[in-house]
XYZ file of C-alpha atoms in Angstrom:
548
model
C -42.947 20.008 -87.701
C -42.304 16.412 -88.792
C -39.752 14.091 -87.119
C -37.457 12.262 -89.607
C -38.372 8.589 -89.992
C -34.937 7.038 -89.331
C -34.095 8.733 -86.024
C -37.563 8.034 -84.720
C -37.310 4.335 -85.542
C -33.894 4.197 -83.878
C -35.340 5.819 -80.729
C -38.151 3.265 -80.525
C -35.718 0.407 -81.043
C -33.444 1.593 -78.176
C -36.421 2.044 -75.887
C -37.589 -1.501 -76.592
C -34.083 -2.857 -75.826
C -33.925 -1.013 -72.510
C -37.323 -2.390 -71.586
C -36.179 -5.920 -72.356
C -33.043 -5.424 -70.221
C -35.127 -4.233 -67.274
C -37.376 -7.221 -67.633
C -34.359 -9.516 -67.877
C -32.814 -7.935 -64.743
C -36.046 -8.280 -62.836
C -36.388 -11.861 -63.921
C -32.780 -12.537 -62.852
C -33.346 -11.226 -59.312
C -36.598 -13.127 -59.146
C -34.817 -16.314 -60.122
C -32.046 -15.662 -57.553
C -34.612 -15.043 -54.833
C -36.468 -18.210 -55.791
C -33.230 -20.193 -55.768
C -32.238 -18.889 -52.303
C -35.679 -19.646 -50.977
C -35.424 -23.152 -52.390
C -31.988 -23.687 -50.850
C -33.186 -22.433 -47.462
C -36.164 -24.784 -47.676
C -33.920 -27.714 -48.561
C -31.498 -26.802 -45.711
C -34.389 -26.569 -43.239
C -35.717 -29.963 -44.335
C -32.181 -31.358 -44.117
C -31.750 -30.089 -40.563
C -35.185 -31.361 -39.609
C -34.976 -34.901 -40.938
C -31.282 -35.653 -41.459
C -29.866 -37.607 -38.452
C -27.839 -35.480 -36.054
C -25.122 -38.129 -35.884
C -24.582 -37.820 -39.624
C -24.160 -34.041 -39.499
C -20.794 -34.355 -37.790
C -19.533 -36.806 -40.394
C -20.820 -34.644 -43.237
C -19.150 -31.553 -41.793
C -15.921 -33.504 -41.253
C -15.655 -34.688 -44.843
C -16.808 -31.336 -46.211
C -13.991 -29.600 -44.343
C -11.496 -32.135 -45.679
C -12.697 -31.451 -49.204
C -12.472 -27.703 -48.720
C -8.961 -27.973 -47.211
C -7.619 -29.150 -50.577
C -8.514 -25.810 -52.134
C -8.619 -23.439 -49.093
C -5.051 -22.557 -47.942
C -5.884 -20.908 -44.583
C -5.792 -22.371 -41.074
C -8.155 -21.254 -38.276
C -7.490 -21.403 -34.519
C -10.343 -20.704 -32.083
C -9.858 -19.268 -28.565
C -12.984 -19.571 -26.411
C -13.740 -17.064 -23.664
C -14.495 -19.663 -20.993
C -12.811 -22.931 -20.108
C -14.753 -26.004 -19.092
C -12.578 -26.611 -16.028
C -14.099 -25.781 -12.668
C -17.040 -23.406 -12.808
C -16.358 -22.031 -16.299
C -13.461 -19.786 -15.455
C -12.495 -17.126 -17.953
C -9.704 -18.357 -20.193
C -6.328 -16.751 -19.493
C -5.445 -17.119 -23.186
C -8.626 -15.271 -24.218
C -7.888 -12.479 -21.737
C -4.307 -12.122 -22.974
C -5.477 -11.969 -26.611
C -8.117 -9.391 -25.698
C -5.447 -7.195 -24.090
C -3.059 -7.688 -27.005
C -5.673 -6.698 -29.584
C -6.411 -3.465 -27.694
C -3.483 -1.747 -29.399
C -4.606 -2.814 -32.876
C -8.382 -2.632 -32.501
C -8.444 0.998 -31.372
C -6.599 2.109 -34.535
C -7.765 -0.391 -37.176
C -11.213 -1.700 -36.244
C -14.256 0.194 -37.486
C -16.616 -1.004 -34.761
C -15.524 -0.963 -31.110
C -17.149 -1.657 -27.775
C -16.232 0.081 -24.514
C -16.306 -1.406 -21.040
C -14.935 -0.734 -17.565
C -13.000 -3.927 -16.939
C -12.453 -5.022 -13.342
C -9.097 -3.945 -11.870
C -8.339 -1.765 -14.901
C -7.212 1.837 -14.491
C -9.367 3.294 -17.293
C -12.045 2.559 -19.886
C -11.136 -0.372 -22.154
C -11.917 -0.397 -25.888
C -12.070 -3.733 -27.700
C -13.270 -5.223 -30.976
C -17.014 -5.482 -31.377
C -18.628 -8.800 -32.258
C -18.066 -9.995 -35.846
C -15.275 -7.476 -36.404
C -11.981 -8.438 -38.094
C -8.547 -6.809 -38.052
C -5.179 -7.586 -39.645
C -1.967 -8.017 -37.660
C 1.608 -8.361 -38.913
C 4.477 -10.320 -37.373
C 7.915 -10.809 -38.935
C 6.589 -9.952 -42.371
C 3.555 -12.268 -42.338
C -0.107 -11.296 -42.140
C -2.661 -12.848 -39.815
C -6.339 -12.056 -39.294
C -8.142 -11.841 -35.945
C -11.948 -12.023 -35.832
C -14.283 -11.617 -32.851
C -17.419 -13.789 -32.894
C -20.007 -15.352 -30.639
C -22.368 -18.328 -30.629
C -25.937 -17.705 -29.512
C -27.781 -20.767 -28.126
C -30.774 -21.978 -30.143
C -33.012 -22.482 -27.155
C -33.527 -20.652 -23.886
C -30.986 -21.859 -21.335
C -30.835 -20.855 -17.662
C -27.317 -20.476 -16.299
C -26.206 -19.563 -12.787
C -22.653 -18.774 -13.747
C -22.452 -16.694 -16.905
C -24.145 -15.387 -20.012
C -24.740 -18.315 -22.367
C -23.516 -16.312 -25.372
C -20.186 -17.994 -26.082
C -17.684 -15.457 -27.361
C -14.462 -16.472 -29.050
C -11.585 -15.143 -31.119
C -10.548 -16.784 -34.377
C -7.009 -16.510 -35.716
C -6.612 -17.067 -39.502
C -3.257 -17.461 -41.255
C -1.804 -19.133 -44.338
C -0.754 -22.712 -43.823
C 2.783 -22.027 -45.042
C 3.229 -19.837 -41.917
C 2.176 -22.573 -39.497
C 5.589 -22.991 -37.809
C 6.087 -19.262 -37.257
C 2.590 -18.798 -35.828
C 2.688 -21.852 -33.566
C 6.299 -21.451 -32.493
C 6.685 -17.695 -32.122
C 3.630 -15.580 -32.844
C 1.280 -17.121 -30.273
C 3.942 -16.862 -27.539
C 4.482 -13.240 -28.571
C 0.739 -12.543 -28.260
C 0.528 -14.198 -24.807
C 3.581 -12.349 -23.446
C 2.510 -8.974 -24.827
C -1.055 -9.455 -23.591
C 0.104 -10.280 -20.067
C 2.475 -7.295 -20.075
C -0.324 -4.952 -21.172
C -2.594 -6.378 -18.468
C 0.055 -5.690 -15.833
C 0.558 -2.117 -17.029
C -3.150 -1.273 -17.227
C -4.315 -3.019 -14.065
C -4.940 -1.437 -10.685
C -2.250 -2.690 -8.366
C -3.364 -4.122 -5.039
C -2.280 -4.304 -1.425
C -3.201 -7.680 0.108
C -3.412 -8.912 3.684
C -4.104 -12.458 4.866
C -7.083 -13.683 6.890
C -7.102 -16.217 9.677
C -7.918 -19.701 8.401
C -11.292 -19.711 10.195
C -12.410 -16.932 7.832
C -11.578 -18.819 4.621
C -15.000 -19.443 3.036
C -16.462 -20.273 -0.341
C -16.624 -23.306 -2.577
C -12.866 -22.882 -2.959
C -11.116 -22.154 0.324
C -8.489 -20.122 -1.502
C -11.117 -17.553 -2.460
C -10.676 -15.457 0.635
C -7.178 -16.257 1.872
C -6.260 -12.693 0.970
C -8.338 -9.530 1.041
C -7.159 -6.453 -0.813
C -7.502 -2.744 -1.434
C -6.182 -0.679 -4.313
C -2.506 0.135 -3.792
C -2.138 3.895 -4.134
C 0.930 4.716 -2.058
C 2.685 7.724 -3.667
C 6.241 6.932 -2.547
C 8.939 6.749 -5.227
C 12.717 6.571 -5.190
C 12.761 10.257 -6.130
C 11.022 11.153 -2.856
C 12.930 8.615 -0.734
C 15.245 10.201 1.846
C 18.494 8.389 1.057
C 21.895 8.936 -0.523
C 21.687 9.091 -4.321
C 24.399 6.476 -4.872
C 22.608 4.013 -2.603
C 19.291 4.689 -4.362
C 20.760 4.007 -7.799
C 22.389 0.828 -6.548
C 19.078 -0.519 -5.225
C 17.139 0.539 -8.334
C 19.669 -1.122 -10.640
C 19.485 -4.288 -8.566
C 15.682 -4.375 -8.820
C 15.525 -3.664 -12.548
C 18.220 -6.252 -13.259
C 16.183 -8.824 -11.339
C 13.065 -8.205 -13.451
C 15.052 -8.824 -16.651
C 16.823 -11.972 -15.436
C 14.269 -14.712 -16.057
C 16.503 -16.625 -18.446
C 19.555 -16.081 -16.246
C 17.842 -17.568 -13.168
C 16.730 -20.525 -15.280
C 20.291 -20.963 -16.543
C 21.810 -21.088 -13.038
C 19.023 -23.336 -11.705
C 17.464 -20.953 -9.183
C 13.854 -19.946 -8.570
C 13.112 -16.487 -9.990
C 12.874 -14.663 -6.684
C 15.012 -12.303 -4.624
C 15.127 -11.504 -0.910
C 15.703 -8.084 0.648
C 16.388 -7.438 4.343
C 15.631 -3.867 5.411
C 16.980 -3.080 8.861
C 17.548 0.040 10.913
C 16.103 2.147 13.735
C 12.389 3.067 13.785
C 11.377 5.916 11.453
C 14.152 5.397 8.910
C 11.836 4.632 5.961
C 11.627 0.838 5.716
C 7.915 0.761 4.826
C 8.365 3.697 2.456
C 11.168 1.799 0.738
C 8.790 -1.127 0.097
C 6.209 1.210 -1.454
C 8.890 2.786 -3.658
C 10.015 -0.677 -4.799
C 6.437 -1.648 -5.681
C 5.865 1.569 -7.629
C 9.144 1.229 -9.514
C 8.418 -2.347 -10.627
C 4.596 -1.989 -10.774
C 4.156 -5.028 -8.505
C 1.348 -5.989 -6.151
C 2.166 -6.100 -2.429
C 1.258 -8.983 -0.072
C 1.552 -7.918 3.583
C 1.849 -11.249 5.401
C 0.785 -11.222 9.063
C 2.433 -14.296 10.580
C 0.391 -14.224 13.795
C -2.745 -14.951 11.723
C -1.196 -18.077 10.162
C -2.110 -21.267 12.003
C 0.752 -23.536 10.929
C 3.332 -24.262 8.247
C 0.763 -25.866 5.934
C -1.341 -22.711 5.846
C 1.807 -20.681 5.227
C 2.467 -22.739 2.090
C -1.137 -22.310 0.921
C -0.809 -18.559 1.255
C 2.378 -18.631 -0.813
C 0.690 -20.656 -3.561
C -2.168 -18.149 -3.704
C 0.106 -15.158 -4.387
C 0.530 -13.900 -7.935
C 3.671 -13.382 -9.964
C 5.098 -9.851 -10.173
C 4.533 -9.297 -6.470
C 6.343 -8.310 -3.279
C 5.716 -10.489 -0.204
C 6.381 -8.465 2.951
C 6.852 -9.536 6.564
C 7.337 -6.374 8.604
C 9.022 -6.386 12.015
C 9.806 -10.064 11.677
C 11.610 -10.042 15.026
C 8.264 -9.193 16.678
C 5.869 -11.261 14.530
C 6.443 -14.611 16.223
C 9.070 -16.140 18.489
C 10.889 -17.599 15.500
C 14.276 -16.023 15.926
C 15.132 -17.553 19.276
C 13.776 -21.063 18.847
C 17.162 -22.727 18.525
C 18.602 -20.816 21.467
C 15.518 -21.508 23.540
C 15.858 -25.206 22.848
C 19.453 -25.138 24.057
C 18.605 -23.188 27.207
C 15.500 -25.171 28.087
C 17.382 -27.804 30.070
C 19.116 -25.164 32.206
C 16.037 -23.189 33.200
C 15.136 -25.321 36.190
C 11.595 -25.381 37.470
C 10.868 -21.744 36.560
C 9.977 -20.589 40.058
C 10.742 -16.952 39.232
C 7.347 -15.138 38.745
C 8.642 -13.106 35.782
C 9.976 -16.199 34.017
C 6.773 -18.063 34.791
C 4.659 -15.279 33.258
C 6.876 -15.201 30.160
C 6.541 -18.972 29.741
C 2.750 -18.708 29.967
C 2.697 -16.001 27.283
C 4.908 -18.160 25.073
C 2.524 -21.090 25.467
C -0.452 -18.900 24.459
C 1.462 -17.713 21.388
C 2.168 -21.310 20.426
C -1.525 -22.177 20.672
C -2.521 -19.332 18.323
C 0.212 -19.950 15.712
C 2.422 -22.982 15.192
C 4.553 -21.540 12.411
C 8.122 -22.659 12.997
C 11.464 -21.308 11.912
C 11.880 -24.356 9.691
C 8.508 -23.689 8.041
C 9.427 -20.069 7.380
C 12.798 -21.080 5.919
C 11.064 -23.480 3.536
C 8.590 -20.725 2.640
C 11.483 -18.490 1.587
C 13.922 -20.929 0.089
C 12.397 -24.424 -0.105
C 10.763 -26.361 -2.920
C 7.502 -24.445 -2.581
C 9.240 -21.130 -3.199
C 9.581 -22.110 -6.889
C 5.818 -22.470 -7.480
C 5.730 -18.978 -9.049
C 8.106 -16.520 -10.626
C 9.227 -12.910 -10.427
C 8.614 -12.537 -6.707
C 10.442 -10.399 -4.178
C 10.436 -11.280 -0.466
C 11.118 -8.444 1.984
C 11.779 -8.679 5.724
C 12.000 -5.590 7.912
C 13.394 -5.371 11.427
C 14.607 -2.782 13.903
C 17.025 -5.222 15.527
C 18.863 -7.333 12.978
C 21.049 -8.871 15.685
C 17.978 -10.665 17.106
C 17.355 -12.626 13.914
C 18.512 -16.188 13.446
C 21.505 -16.232 11.050
C 19.860 -19.029 9.039
C 16.916 -16.734 8.311
C 18.911 -13.898 6.779
C 21.818 -15.672 5.108
C 22.622 -14.989 1.444
C 20.381 -17.017 -0.828
C 17.398 -16.243 1.408
C 17.855 -12.558 2.053
C 20.124 -11.826 -0.902
C 20.567 -8.100 -0.311
C 20.860 -6.448 3.114
C 19.952 -2.754 3.115
C 20.644 -0.678 6.196
C 18.385 2.342 6.610
C 20.082 4.542 9.160
C 19.585 7.979 10.683
C 19.141 11.053 8.518
C 22.287 12.284 6.790
C 22.782 15.563 4.938
C 21.962 14.076 1.500
C 18.740 12.589 2.843
C 17.884 15.962 4.414
C 18.295 17.707 1.057
C 15.798 15.289 -0.505
C 13.310 16.015 2.302
C 13.840 19.776 1.954
C 13.112 19.514 -1.733
C 9.998 17.397 -1.110
C 8.510 19.448 1.730
C 9.723 22.998 1.059
C 10.721 23.002 -2.648
C 14.221 24.081 -1.598
C 17.426 23.030 -3.331
C 19.702 25.305 -1.289
C 19.481 27.677 1.666
C 21.788 29.568 4.014
C 20.816 27.277 6.911
C 21.692 24.070 5.057
C 25.315 24.157 6.223
C 24.307 24.548 9.882
C 21.814 21.692 9.599
C 24.412 19.492 7.906
C 26.872 19.936 10.791
C 24.170 19.258 13.381
C 23.070 16.053 11.619
C 26.656 14.790 11.684
C 26.695 15.204 15.464
C 23.147 14.039 16.232
C 21.124 10.924 15.466
C 17.687 11.875 14.139
C 15.465 9.688 11.997
C 14.197 10.904 8.590
C 10.650 10.706 9.978
C 11.508 13.222 12.730
C 13.272 15.510 10.245
C 10.288 15.382 7.876
C 7.858 16.200 10.685
C 9.815 19.349 11.557
C 10.046 20.417 7.914
C 6.302 20.161 7.365
C 4.531 23.567 7.716
C 1.960 23.489 10.507
C 0.087 26.606 9.357
C -0.163 28.982 6.397
C 2.009 31.492 8.266
C 5.036 29.194 8.411
C 7.468 29.614 5.526
C 10.659 27.743 4.646
C 12.794 29.834 7.026
C 10.494 29.058 9.957
C 10.461 25.326 9.176
C 14.258 25.171 8.939
C 14.560 27.094 12.220
C 12.168 24.595 13.830
C 14.336 21.753 12.556
C 17.508 23.330 13.981
C 15.812 23.719 17.372
C 14.624 20.113 17.266
C 18.097 18.803 16.372
C 19.755 20.850 19.153
C 17.161 19.604 21.617
C 17.717 16.013 20.482
C 21.466 16.586 20.832
C 21.068 17.731 24.444
C 18.744 14.819 25.217
C 21.224 12.408 23.676
C 24.026 13.959 25.751
C 22.024 13.638 28.970
C 21.046 10.086 28.075
C 24.671 9.204 27.315
C 25.739 10.608 30.704
C 23.000 8.648 32.444
C 23.999 5.495 30.618
C 27.643 6.100 31.510
C 26.694 6.609 35.173
C 24.608 3.466 35.099
C 27.477 1.600 33.479
C 29.961 2.823 36.109
C 27.496 2.017 38.859
C 26.878 -1.428 37.395
C 30.606 -2.054 37.153
C 31.085 -0.931 40.777
C 28.224 -3.144 41.904
C 29.687 -6.002 39.909
C 33.113 -5.381 41.409
C 31.691 -5.133 44.924
C 29.713 -8.296 44.375
C 32.817 -10.064 43.113
C 34.824 -8.865 46.129
C 32.076 -9.991 48.469
C 31.918 -13.377 46.782
C 35.714 -13.615 47.076
C 35.583 -12.752 50.780
C 32.798 -15.255 51.316
C 34.823 -17.879 49.551
C 37.886 -17.058 51.685
C 35.791 -17.157 54.861
C 34.260 -20.444 53.781
C 37.707 -21.790 52.929
C 39.072 -20.786 56.353
C 36.067 -22.332 58.059
C 36.612 -25.559 56.162
C 40.287 -25.523 57.146
C 39.385 -24.990 60.833
C 36.933 -27.891 60.714
C 39.554 -30.049 59.053
C 42.149 -29.124 61.700
C 39.734 -29.977 64.515
C 38.927 -33.252 62.871
C 42.599 -34.063 62.427
C 43.376 -33.127 66.066
C 40.512 -35.292 67.331
C 41.732 -38.264 65.373
C 45.293 -37.776 66.750
C 44.009 -37.609 70.378
C 41.954 -40.699 69.827
C 44.876 -42.522 68.276
C 47.213 -41.514 71.139
C 44.705 -42.695 73.766
C 44.386 -46.072 72.094
C 48.158 -46.472 72.083
C 48.444 -45.616 75.795
C 45.759 -48.105 76.726
C 47.398 -50.749 74.638
C 50.787 -50.063 76.245
């Protein structure tokens, strides 16, 4: 079979063309490779022999030339600052937190890490990854990069790989980015950090234990704050709960308002009432509601007013500073009164008074915090060194506190936590026994109206002590405990009344005795005066007779 001449020639011609194209393509890639190799050689020679001082100038003018044609602006945020010992940049941390929400949904390459003080695993952009963000209708680009040092460098402080974020945006959006977007990123990043962090409970050390290249490093030690108390579980009237919660939430949203009225963004709460009424639990509920850290300040460990100020400076924003049982912490409340009474104490020969004075002197040696120093801590110039702080005092005896310490403006809201009422009991019954109603509730309500019992005592009686105890048994135990407390209170009231009557009788008898003594003394003085007068008259009469 013979192949026609024309189709065969056409086939050979097409084959030759394809061969030429392949050769041309191969030659093209060869030429490109040769060109790149030549450019790399020239760049290496340039870097080797071109003066380093000229590189900066060349880069400067090259960037100026490019800026005429390239419409985008770049802002770099480095991971570490050069201040101090290369501390991690707060701006970089805020951006990292902000980009968490976008990177997990938009980035193709992520890296996972367990960040310190974070509740869970944190996903972030991997190196050399880029994502797009939108703000008020404009687009911006975030890129994660790092610089690797050319030579081997030994560092005692950090990894020498310098990571940074780069923000790219069109130059026509400069005002929006600089004026609004960057502030938005910082605020959102800080808010995300607060929400995702592990909250802490701090306590202060004595100044002798402050160590480190910065003395502020160990002013406070901390543990993770995991107290489960909430306002839902707090034994208190519902109306009072809502009032306190509204007050707290309003405070957190009032930054601009406090700035407008010229006050530091802080608020003071005084919690007072008998022992066992839930003052510490209230503080935990406040911290959980607002997601704040808690600083438990032990005044007896503070040497003087200066150290008190340093401790205040070292507290963070979004925190609650607590001084529990302030009437017992130091002898601050009676300093003014003591000063007034000092002149009238005499030599202090009474052994009890002498012992008390010695104890006071020892207390002064260990801590020289004064009432004035504490007032400045709460309300002075140093109180404005941070924002969004709550200061809480607790006391069992509010009448012992100096009025200057708890006046409005220092302790803005006074909250009395009293004995258990029926509404508080219902909350405890729901918490401990999962009961919303029961036949014995009415009996318990009447007993609580007649008897003073703290919520702590009520809760202890409601708690099952074994698997055999059910709700009925626990309520019966509570009724018995309340009736017993009622009898004890009755007996105590009778004893107090007897003591009062006895004291009044003793006081009356003492007054009568003093009156009789005064009368006897008065009569004695009159008798002496009469004798003296009679003697003078006799003497005068004798002189007259002799003279006559």
